[in-house]
Short mmCIF file of C-alpha atoms in Angstrom, two decimals:
data_model
loop_
_atom_site.label_atom_id
_atom_site.label_comp_id
_atom_site.label_asym_id
_atom_site.label_seq_id
_atom_site.Cartn_x
_atom_site.Cartn_y
_atom_site.Cartn_z
CA MET A 17 -31.35 9.03 55.31
CA ALA A 18 -30.21 5.98 56.88
CA ARG A 19 -27.06 6.22 54.70
CA ARG A 20 -26.28 9.67 55.14
CA ALA A 21 -26.53 9.55 58.88
CA PHE A 22 -24.18 6.21 58.70
CA MET A 23 -21.73 8.74 56.87
CA SER A 24 -21.92 11.67 59.64
CA PHE A 25 -21.22 8.63 62.24
CA LEU A 26 -18.26 7.39 59.94
CA LEU A 27 -16.90 11.06 59.99
CA ASP A 28 -17.37 11.28 64.00
CA GLN A 29 -15.24 8.28 64.19
CA VAL A 30 -12.57 9.41 62.08
CA GLU A 31 -12.43 12.69 64.04
CA LEU A 32 -12.47 10.55 67.78
CA GLN A 33 -9.48 8.45 66.17
CA ARG A 34 -7.40 11.49 64.69
CA ASN A 35 -7.51 12.86 68.67
CA GLY A 36 -6.46 9.78 69.91
CA THR A 37 -10.13 8.40 71.63
CA ALA A 38 -10.95 4.93 71.21
CA SER A 39 -13.02 4.57 67.67
CA ILE A 40 -14.26 2.04 65.57
CA PHE A 41 -10.77 1.73 63.60
CA GLU A 42 -7.70 -0.04 64.23
CA GLU A 43 -4.69 2.27 65.33
CA SER A 44 -3.16 2.15 61.99
CA PHE A 45 -3.13 4.28 58.86
CA PRO A 46 -4.72 4.15 56.14
CA LEU A 47 -7.57 3.77 58.76
CA ARG A 48 -9.30 0.33 58.94
CA LEU A 49 -12.54 -1.00 60.63
CA ARG A 50 -11.74 -3.43 63.62
CA PRO A 51 -12.19 -6.78 62.44
CA GLN A 52 -15.44 -7.50 64.37
CA LEU A 53 -17.60 -5.10 63.63
CA LYS A 54 -20.42 -5.51 61.34
CA PHE A 55 -23.52 -3.40 60.14
CA HIS A 56 -26.97 -4.69 59.61
CA MET A 57 -29.65 -2.22 57.71
CA PHE A 58 -33.13 -2.99 58.56
CA VAL A 59 -35.87 -1.47 56.30
CA SER A 60 -39.49 -1.65 57.67
CA HIS A 61 -41.10 -1.81 53.87
CA ALA A 62 -39.61 -3.69 50.76
CA PRO A 63 -37.42 -1.38 49.04
CA CYS A 64 -38.81 0.64 46.15
CA GLY A 65 -38.11 -0.54 42.75
CA ASP A 66 -36.85 -4.16 41.82
CA ALA A 67 -37.29 -5.55 44.95
CA SER A 68 -41.34 -4.60 45.37
CA ILE A 69 -42.07 -6.52 42.31
CA PHE A 70 -43.51 -10.25 42.61
CA PRO A 71 -46.15 -12.38 42.12
CA ILE A 72 -49.52 -12.09 44.68
CA GLU A 73 -52.26 -13.93 44.58
CA LYS A 74 -55.85 -12.28 44.52
CA TYR A 75 -59.28 -13.53 44.78
CA VAL A 76 -62.70 -12.54 43.67
CA ALA A 77 -65.94 -13.40 45.88
CA PRO A 78 -69.24 -13.22 44.85
CA ASP A 79 -70.12 -10.15 47.12
CA GLU A 80 -66.94 -8.50 47.36
CA LYS A 81 -64.17 -6.53 45.26
CA THR A 82 -61.01 -8.19 44.50
CA GLN A 83 -59.02 -8.67 48.02
CA THR A 84 -55.88 -11.06 48.83
CA ALA A 85 -55.80 -14.49 48.97
CA SER A 86 -54.87 -14.24 52.76
CA LYS A 87 -58.37 -13.73 53.90
CA PRO A 88 -60.26 -16.61 52.19
CA GLU A 89 -63.12 -17.07 55.13
CA ASP A 90 -65.62 -14.56 55.92
CA GLU A 91 -66.07 -13.00 59.71
CA THR A 92 -67.76 -16.21 60.66
CA GLY A 93 -65.13 -18.50 59.70
CA THR A 94 -67.29 -19.67 56.64
CA LYS A 95 -65.39 -20.71 53.48
CA ARG A 96 -66.32 -18.66 50.41
CA ARG A 97 -66.32 -19.37 46.57
CA ARG A 98 -63.52 -17.79 45.46
CA ILE A 99 -61.74 -17.22 42.01
CA GLU A 100 -57.87 -16.92 42.11
CA GLN A 101 -56.13 -14.62 39.95
CA THR A 102 -52.17 -13.77 40.15
CA ASP A 103 -51.53 -10.37 39.88
CA LEU A 104 -48.06 -8.27 40.43
CA GLN A 105 -47.23 -6.25 43.60
CA ARG A 106 -46.45 -3.10 41.76
CA THR A 107 -43.99 0.02 42.49
CA GLY A 108 -44.25 3.62 41.30
CA ALA A 109 -40.65 3.35 40.27
CA ARG A 110 -40.09 4.11 36.75
CA PRO A 111 -37.47 2.52 34.33
CA VAL A 112 -35.17 5.04 33.64
CA PRO A 113 -34.60 6.05 29.68
CA GLY A 114 -32.80 3.32 28.07
CA GLU A 115 -34.20 0.20 30.12
CA LEU A 116 -36.81 -2.22 29.23
CA ALA A 117 -39.82 -0.06 29.76
CA ASP A 118 -43.03 -1.90 31.55
CA PRO A 119 -45.42 -3.81 29.57
CA ARG A 120 -48.13 -2.35 31.94
CA LYS A 121 -50.50 -5.11 30.92
CA ASP A 122 -52.78 -6.90 33.27
CA GLY A 123 -51.74 -9.47 36.14
CA ILE A 124 -48.03 -10.52 36.12
CA ASP A 125 -47.09 -8.95 32.95
CA PHE A 126 -47.44 -5.44 34.06
CA HIS A 127 -43.55 -4.64 35.06
CA SER A 128 -40.38 -5.75 33.68
CA VAL A 129 -37.97 -7.28 36.30
CA GLY A 130 -34.34 -6.46 36.92
CA VAL A 131 -34.47 -3.11 35.40
CA LEU A 132 -33.00 0.14 36.84
CA ARG A 133 -35.74 2.55 37.94
CA THR A 134 -36.16 6.02 39.68
CA LYS A 135 -37.35 6.56 43.07
CA PRO A 136 -41.20 7.49 43.04
CA GLY A 137 -42.59 10.48 44.54
CA ARG A 138 -45.82 12.37 44.68
CA GLY A 139 -43.64 15.72 43.55
CA ASN A 140 -41.80 16.37 40.70
CA PRO A 141 -40.08 13.76 38.36
CA THR A 142 -36.81 12.81 40.02
CA THR A 143 -33.75 11.69 38.71
CA SER A 144 -32.84 9.63 41.98
CA MET A 145 -32.36 5.94 41.83
CA SER A 146 -34.59 3.56 43.48
CA CYS A 147 -33.95 2.22 46.71
CA SER A 148 -33.63 -1.38 45.20
CA ASP A 149 -30.71 0.09 42.77
CA LYS A 150 -28.94 1.68 45.67
CA ILE A 151 -28.58 -0.84 47.55
CA ALA A 152 -27.50 -3.25 44.72
CA MET A 153 -24.92 -0.32 44.25
CA TRP A 154 -23.71 -0.76 47.82
CA ASN A 155 -23.09 -4.21 47.46
CA VAL A 156 -20.38 -3.62 44.92
CA VAL A 157 -18.82 0.02 46.25
CA GLY A 158 -19.83 -0.15 49.98
CA ILE A 159 -22.09 1.95 51.86
CA GLN A 160 -19.54 4.80 53.13
CA GLY A 161 -19.56 6.73 49.66
CA ALA A 162 -16.68 8.45 47.34
CA LEU A 163 -15.32 11.15 49.72
CA ILE A 164 -15.14 8.81 52.62
CA ALA A 165 -13.15 6.59 50.77
CA ILE A 166 -10.62 8.83 50.47
CA LEU A 167 -10.25 8.48 54.39
CA ILE A 168 -10.98 4.87 54.68
CA PRO A 169 -9.59 2.73 51.48
CA ASN A 170 -11.46 -0.22 52.04
CA PRO A 171 -15.28 -0.42 51.06
CA ILE A 172 -17.69 -1.14 54.22
CA TYR A 173 -20.27 -3.45 52.87
CA LEU A 174 -23.49 -4.40 54.86
CA ASP A 175 -23.62 -8.02 56.88
CA SER A 176 -27.06 -8.42 56.77
CA ILE A 177 -30.13 -6.32 55.21
CA ILE A 178 -33.44 -7.40 57.39
CA ILE A 179 -37.04 -6.44 55.13
CA GLY A 180 -40.14 -5.87 56.99
CA ASP A 181 -43.74 -5.61 54.90
CA LEU A 182 -44.01 -6.88 51.39
CA TYR A 183 -40.87 -9.17 51.90
CA ASP A 184 -40.57 -11.24 49.00
CA GLU A 185 -37.39 -13.95 49.27
CA GLU A 186 -36.86 -13.88 45.07
CA ALA A 187 -37.62 -10.28 44.26
CA SER A 188 -35.29 -9.45 47.22
CA ASN A 189 -32.33 -11.94 45.78
CA ARG A 190 -33.21 -10.82 42.62
CA ALA A 191 -33.14 -7.09 43.44
CA LEU A 192 -29.96 -6.71 45.72
CA ILE A 193 -27.90 -9.52 44.69
CA GLN A 194 -28.72 -11.95 41.41
CA ARG A 195 -28.35 -9.23 39.13
CA LEU A 196 -25.07 -8.14 40.00
CA GLN A 197 -23.67 -11.55 39.35
CA SER A 198 -21.66 -10.97 36.03
CA PRO A 199 -18.79 -12.45 35.20
CA GLU A 200 -17.76 -9.45 33.53
CA LEU A 201 -18.34 -7.25 36.54
CA ILE A 202 -16.19 -9.91 38.54
CA ASP A 203 -13.10 -9.53 36.25
CA ALA A 204 -13.34 -5.87 36.28
CA LEU A 205 -13.77 -5.23 39.51
CA LYS A 206 -10.04 -4.54 41.22
CA ASN A 207 -9.47 -5.82 44.97
CA PRO A 208 -10.66 -4.57 47.03
CA TYR A 209 -13.96 -4.06 45.34
CA ARG A 210 -15.90 -7.01 45.02
CA ILE A 211 -19.50 -8.30 44.16
CA HIS A 212 -20.58 -8.81 47.92
CA THR A 213 -23.13 -11.19 49.33
CA PRO A 214 -24.99 -10.13 52.40
CA GLN A 215 -27.85 -11.73 54.07
CA ILE A 216 -31.03 -11.04 53.44
CA ASN A 217 -33.69 -11.71 56.22
CA HIS A 218 -37.49 -11.16 56.72
CA CYS A 219 -38.19 -10.20 60.14
CA ASP A 220 -42.00 -10.82 60.76
CA THR A 221 -42.09 -8.84 64.06
CA PRO A 222 -44.96 -5.77 62.79
CA PHE A 223 -43.20 -2.31 62.82
CA PRO A 224 -45.95 -0.11 64.80
CA ARG A 225 -45.11 2.94 62.74
CA GLY A 226 -45.05 1.17 59.24
CA ARG A 227 -47.64 1.45 56.69
CA THR A 228 -49.48 -1.99 57.03
CA ALA A 229 -49.55 -1.56 61.03
CA MET A 230 -51.03 1.81 60.57
CA GLU A 231 -53.57 1.06 58.19
CA GLU A 232 -54.79 -2.16 60.23
CA LYS A 233 -54.90 0.12 62.94
CA ILE A 234 -57.42 3.05 61.51
CA GLY A 235 -58.96 0.75 58.72
CA SER A 236 -57.86 3.06 55.82
CA ALA A 237 -55.33 3.81 53.55
CA VAL A 238 -52.02 5.96 54.84
CA THR A 239 -49.78 7.81 53.18
CA ALA A 240 -46.19 8.71 54.14
CA SER A 241 -45.42 11.32 56.45
CA GLY A 242 -43.97 14.66 55.31
CA TYR A 243 -41.27 14.66 57.86
CA ALA A 244 -37.52 12.89 57.85
CA LEU A 245 -35.77 12.13 61.19
CA ASN A 246 -32.08 11.22 61.61
CA TRP A 247 -29.96 10.45 64.44
CA TRP A 248 -27.23 8.03 65.37
CA VAL A 249 -25.11 7.57 68.19
CA GLY A 250 -23.96 10.64 70.60
CA VAL A 251 -26.53 12.91 68.79
CA ASP A 252 -29.82 14.19 69.22
CA VAL A 253 -32.63 13.68 66.73
CA GLU A 254 -33.15 16.19 63.53
CA VAL A 255 -36.26 16.56 61.83
CA LEU A 256 -36.49 17.51 58.51
CA THR A 257 -39.17 18.40 56.07
CA ALA A 258 -38.76 15.82 53.62
CA ALA A 259 -39.90 17.36 50.22
CA THR A 260 -37.13 20.21 50.59
CA GLY A 261 -34.20 18.50 52.91
CA LYS A 262 -34.42 21.73 55.40
CA LYS A 263 -34.54 21.50 58.93
CA MET A 264 -38.06 21.51 59.97
CA GLY A 265 -39.86 25.00 60.65
CA PHE A 266 -37.67 27.09 58.17
CA HIS A 267 -40.15 28.08 54.95
CA LYS A 268 -39.74 29.75 51.50
CA LYS A 269 -38.60 33.02 52.97
CA ASN A 270 -35.63 31.72 54.80
CA MET A 271 -35.19 28.50 53.13
CA ASP A 272 -31.36 29.52 52.16
CA SER A 273 -30.30 30.57 55.62
CA PRO A 274 -27.34 28.22 56.48
CA LYS A 275 -29.35 27.33 60.10
CA ALA A 276 -31.64 25.77 57.68
CA MET A 277 -29.00 23.46 56.16
CA SER A 278 -29.21 19.57 57.69
CA ARG A 279 -26.39 18.05 59.08
CA VAL A 280 -26.77 15.22 56.66
CA SER A 281 -26.77 17.41 53.61
CA LYS A 282 -24.04 16.77 50.88
CA ARG A 283 -22.91 20.57 51.92
CA ALA A 284 -22.55 19.78 55.71
CA LEU A 285 -20.67 16.70 54.89
CA PHE A 286 -18.17 17.97 52.72
CA GLY A 287 -17.60 20.59 55.06
CA ARG A 288 -16.72 17.94 57.87
CA TRP A 289 -14.53 16.11 55.33
CA LEU A 290 -12.67 18.87 54.45
CA ALA A 291 -11.71 19.62 57.99
CA LEU A 292 -10.59 16.04 58.27
CA ARG A 293 -8.92 15.40 54.89
CA PRO A 294 -5.29 13.52 54.22
CA SER A 295 -3.50 16.93 53.34
CA LYS A 296 -4.34 20.21 54.21
CA GLU A 297 -1.31 21.92 52.38
CA ASP A 298 -3.88 22.49 49.28
CA SER A 299 -5.99 25.60 50.76
CA HIS A 300 -8.10 25.21 47.45
CA PRO A 301 -9.62 21.80 47.69
CA GLY A 302 -11.93 22.42 44.98
CA THR A 303 -15.74 21.56 44.46
CA TYR A 304 -17.85 18.56 46.11
CA ALA A 305 -17.73 17.32 42.89
CA THR A 306 -14.21 17.82 41.63
CA THR A 307 -13.25 16.20 45.39
CA LYS A 308 -15.19 13.32 44.72
CA MET A 309 -12.98 12.73 41.28
CA LYS A 310 -10.06 12.04 43.40
CA SER A 311 -11.25 8.78 44.79
CA GLU A 312 -9.94 6.68 41.91
CA ASP A 313 -10.60 3.18 43.29
CA TYR A 314 -14.12 3.95 44.47
CA LEU A 315 -15.06 5.76 41.16
CA GLY A 316 -13.49 2.93 38.97
CA ALA A 317 -15.87 0.29 40.96
CA LYS A 318 -19.13 2.27 40.46
CA ASP A 319 -18.05 2.81 36.43
CA ALA A 320 -17.20 -0.78 36.49
CA LEU A 321 -20.73 -1.43 37.58
CA PHE A 322 -22.66 0.98 35.44
CA LYS A 323 -20.73 -0.42 32.63
CA CYS A 324 -21.77 -4.11 33.10
CA LYS A 325 -25.30 -2.65 33.70
CA SER A 326 -25.65 -1.00 30.29
CA GLU A 327 -24.27 -3.99 28.33
#
């Protein structure tokens, strides 16, 4: 959702530049970002998938069930006898077909690490890749996407990624950076694409609406909201139903109405791109999928990444 909003922001900026208004781009063609600009991504919780898999310590007290080792004292401050156990922080993201399966054994042998996974969810199984895998891919192909890469030839990379809850330095670096470090991939990528290494930092200031803060506040487990919000500079907040991706207030009987479509949907983004495309001589530019195929450099970098990961 954040990336889709960022892509919408980029299209706003392209339109400003075309209209001769100040934007994030230099006054040149092809479009280039102003060199002083940097982009940072904050996530309130460790990305699902590989970045969420790391060892944790637990203890078993004589009078209680297993708890995390961060609370070795009772309410009076008295030390309790404990038995420490090493377990694994787990993710609901499942390995994709062809990847090493999860052993699903007790303790630290429950998951395989470094493998591609699909996003977890409470509904039907999805083919969407986990957040860890998507962010890792962005460190090669950029966050602008294939369509916008036609308008902005140089990839846009994140300068830093800041993670809140469930941050583990080793797991984050493994998932988002280290598993990309392949000599074959380095050789296969063509300028301007490369393996980018953003700074990965931990934010220890509690996110007031994050899972950890909310569970501590109400004293019980919480589930994710059924709504999704998007906004960027210069626009109001749009509220969507997370399960459908449609605007809040639209139901099954009017789900297909154009008014229900989100401004960050692929259809909406493609419509905006068509209005800004470099050449409008072709009155039939093609479908969303066929138009993306014209982004040859971007797709070449993406193919090189997938090929090296599958070997």
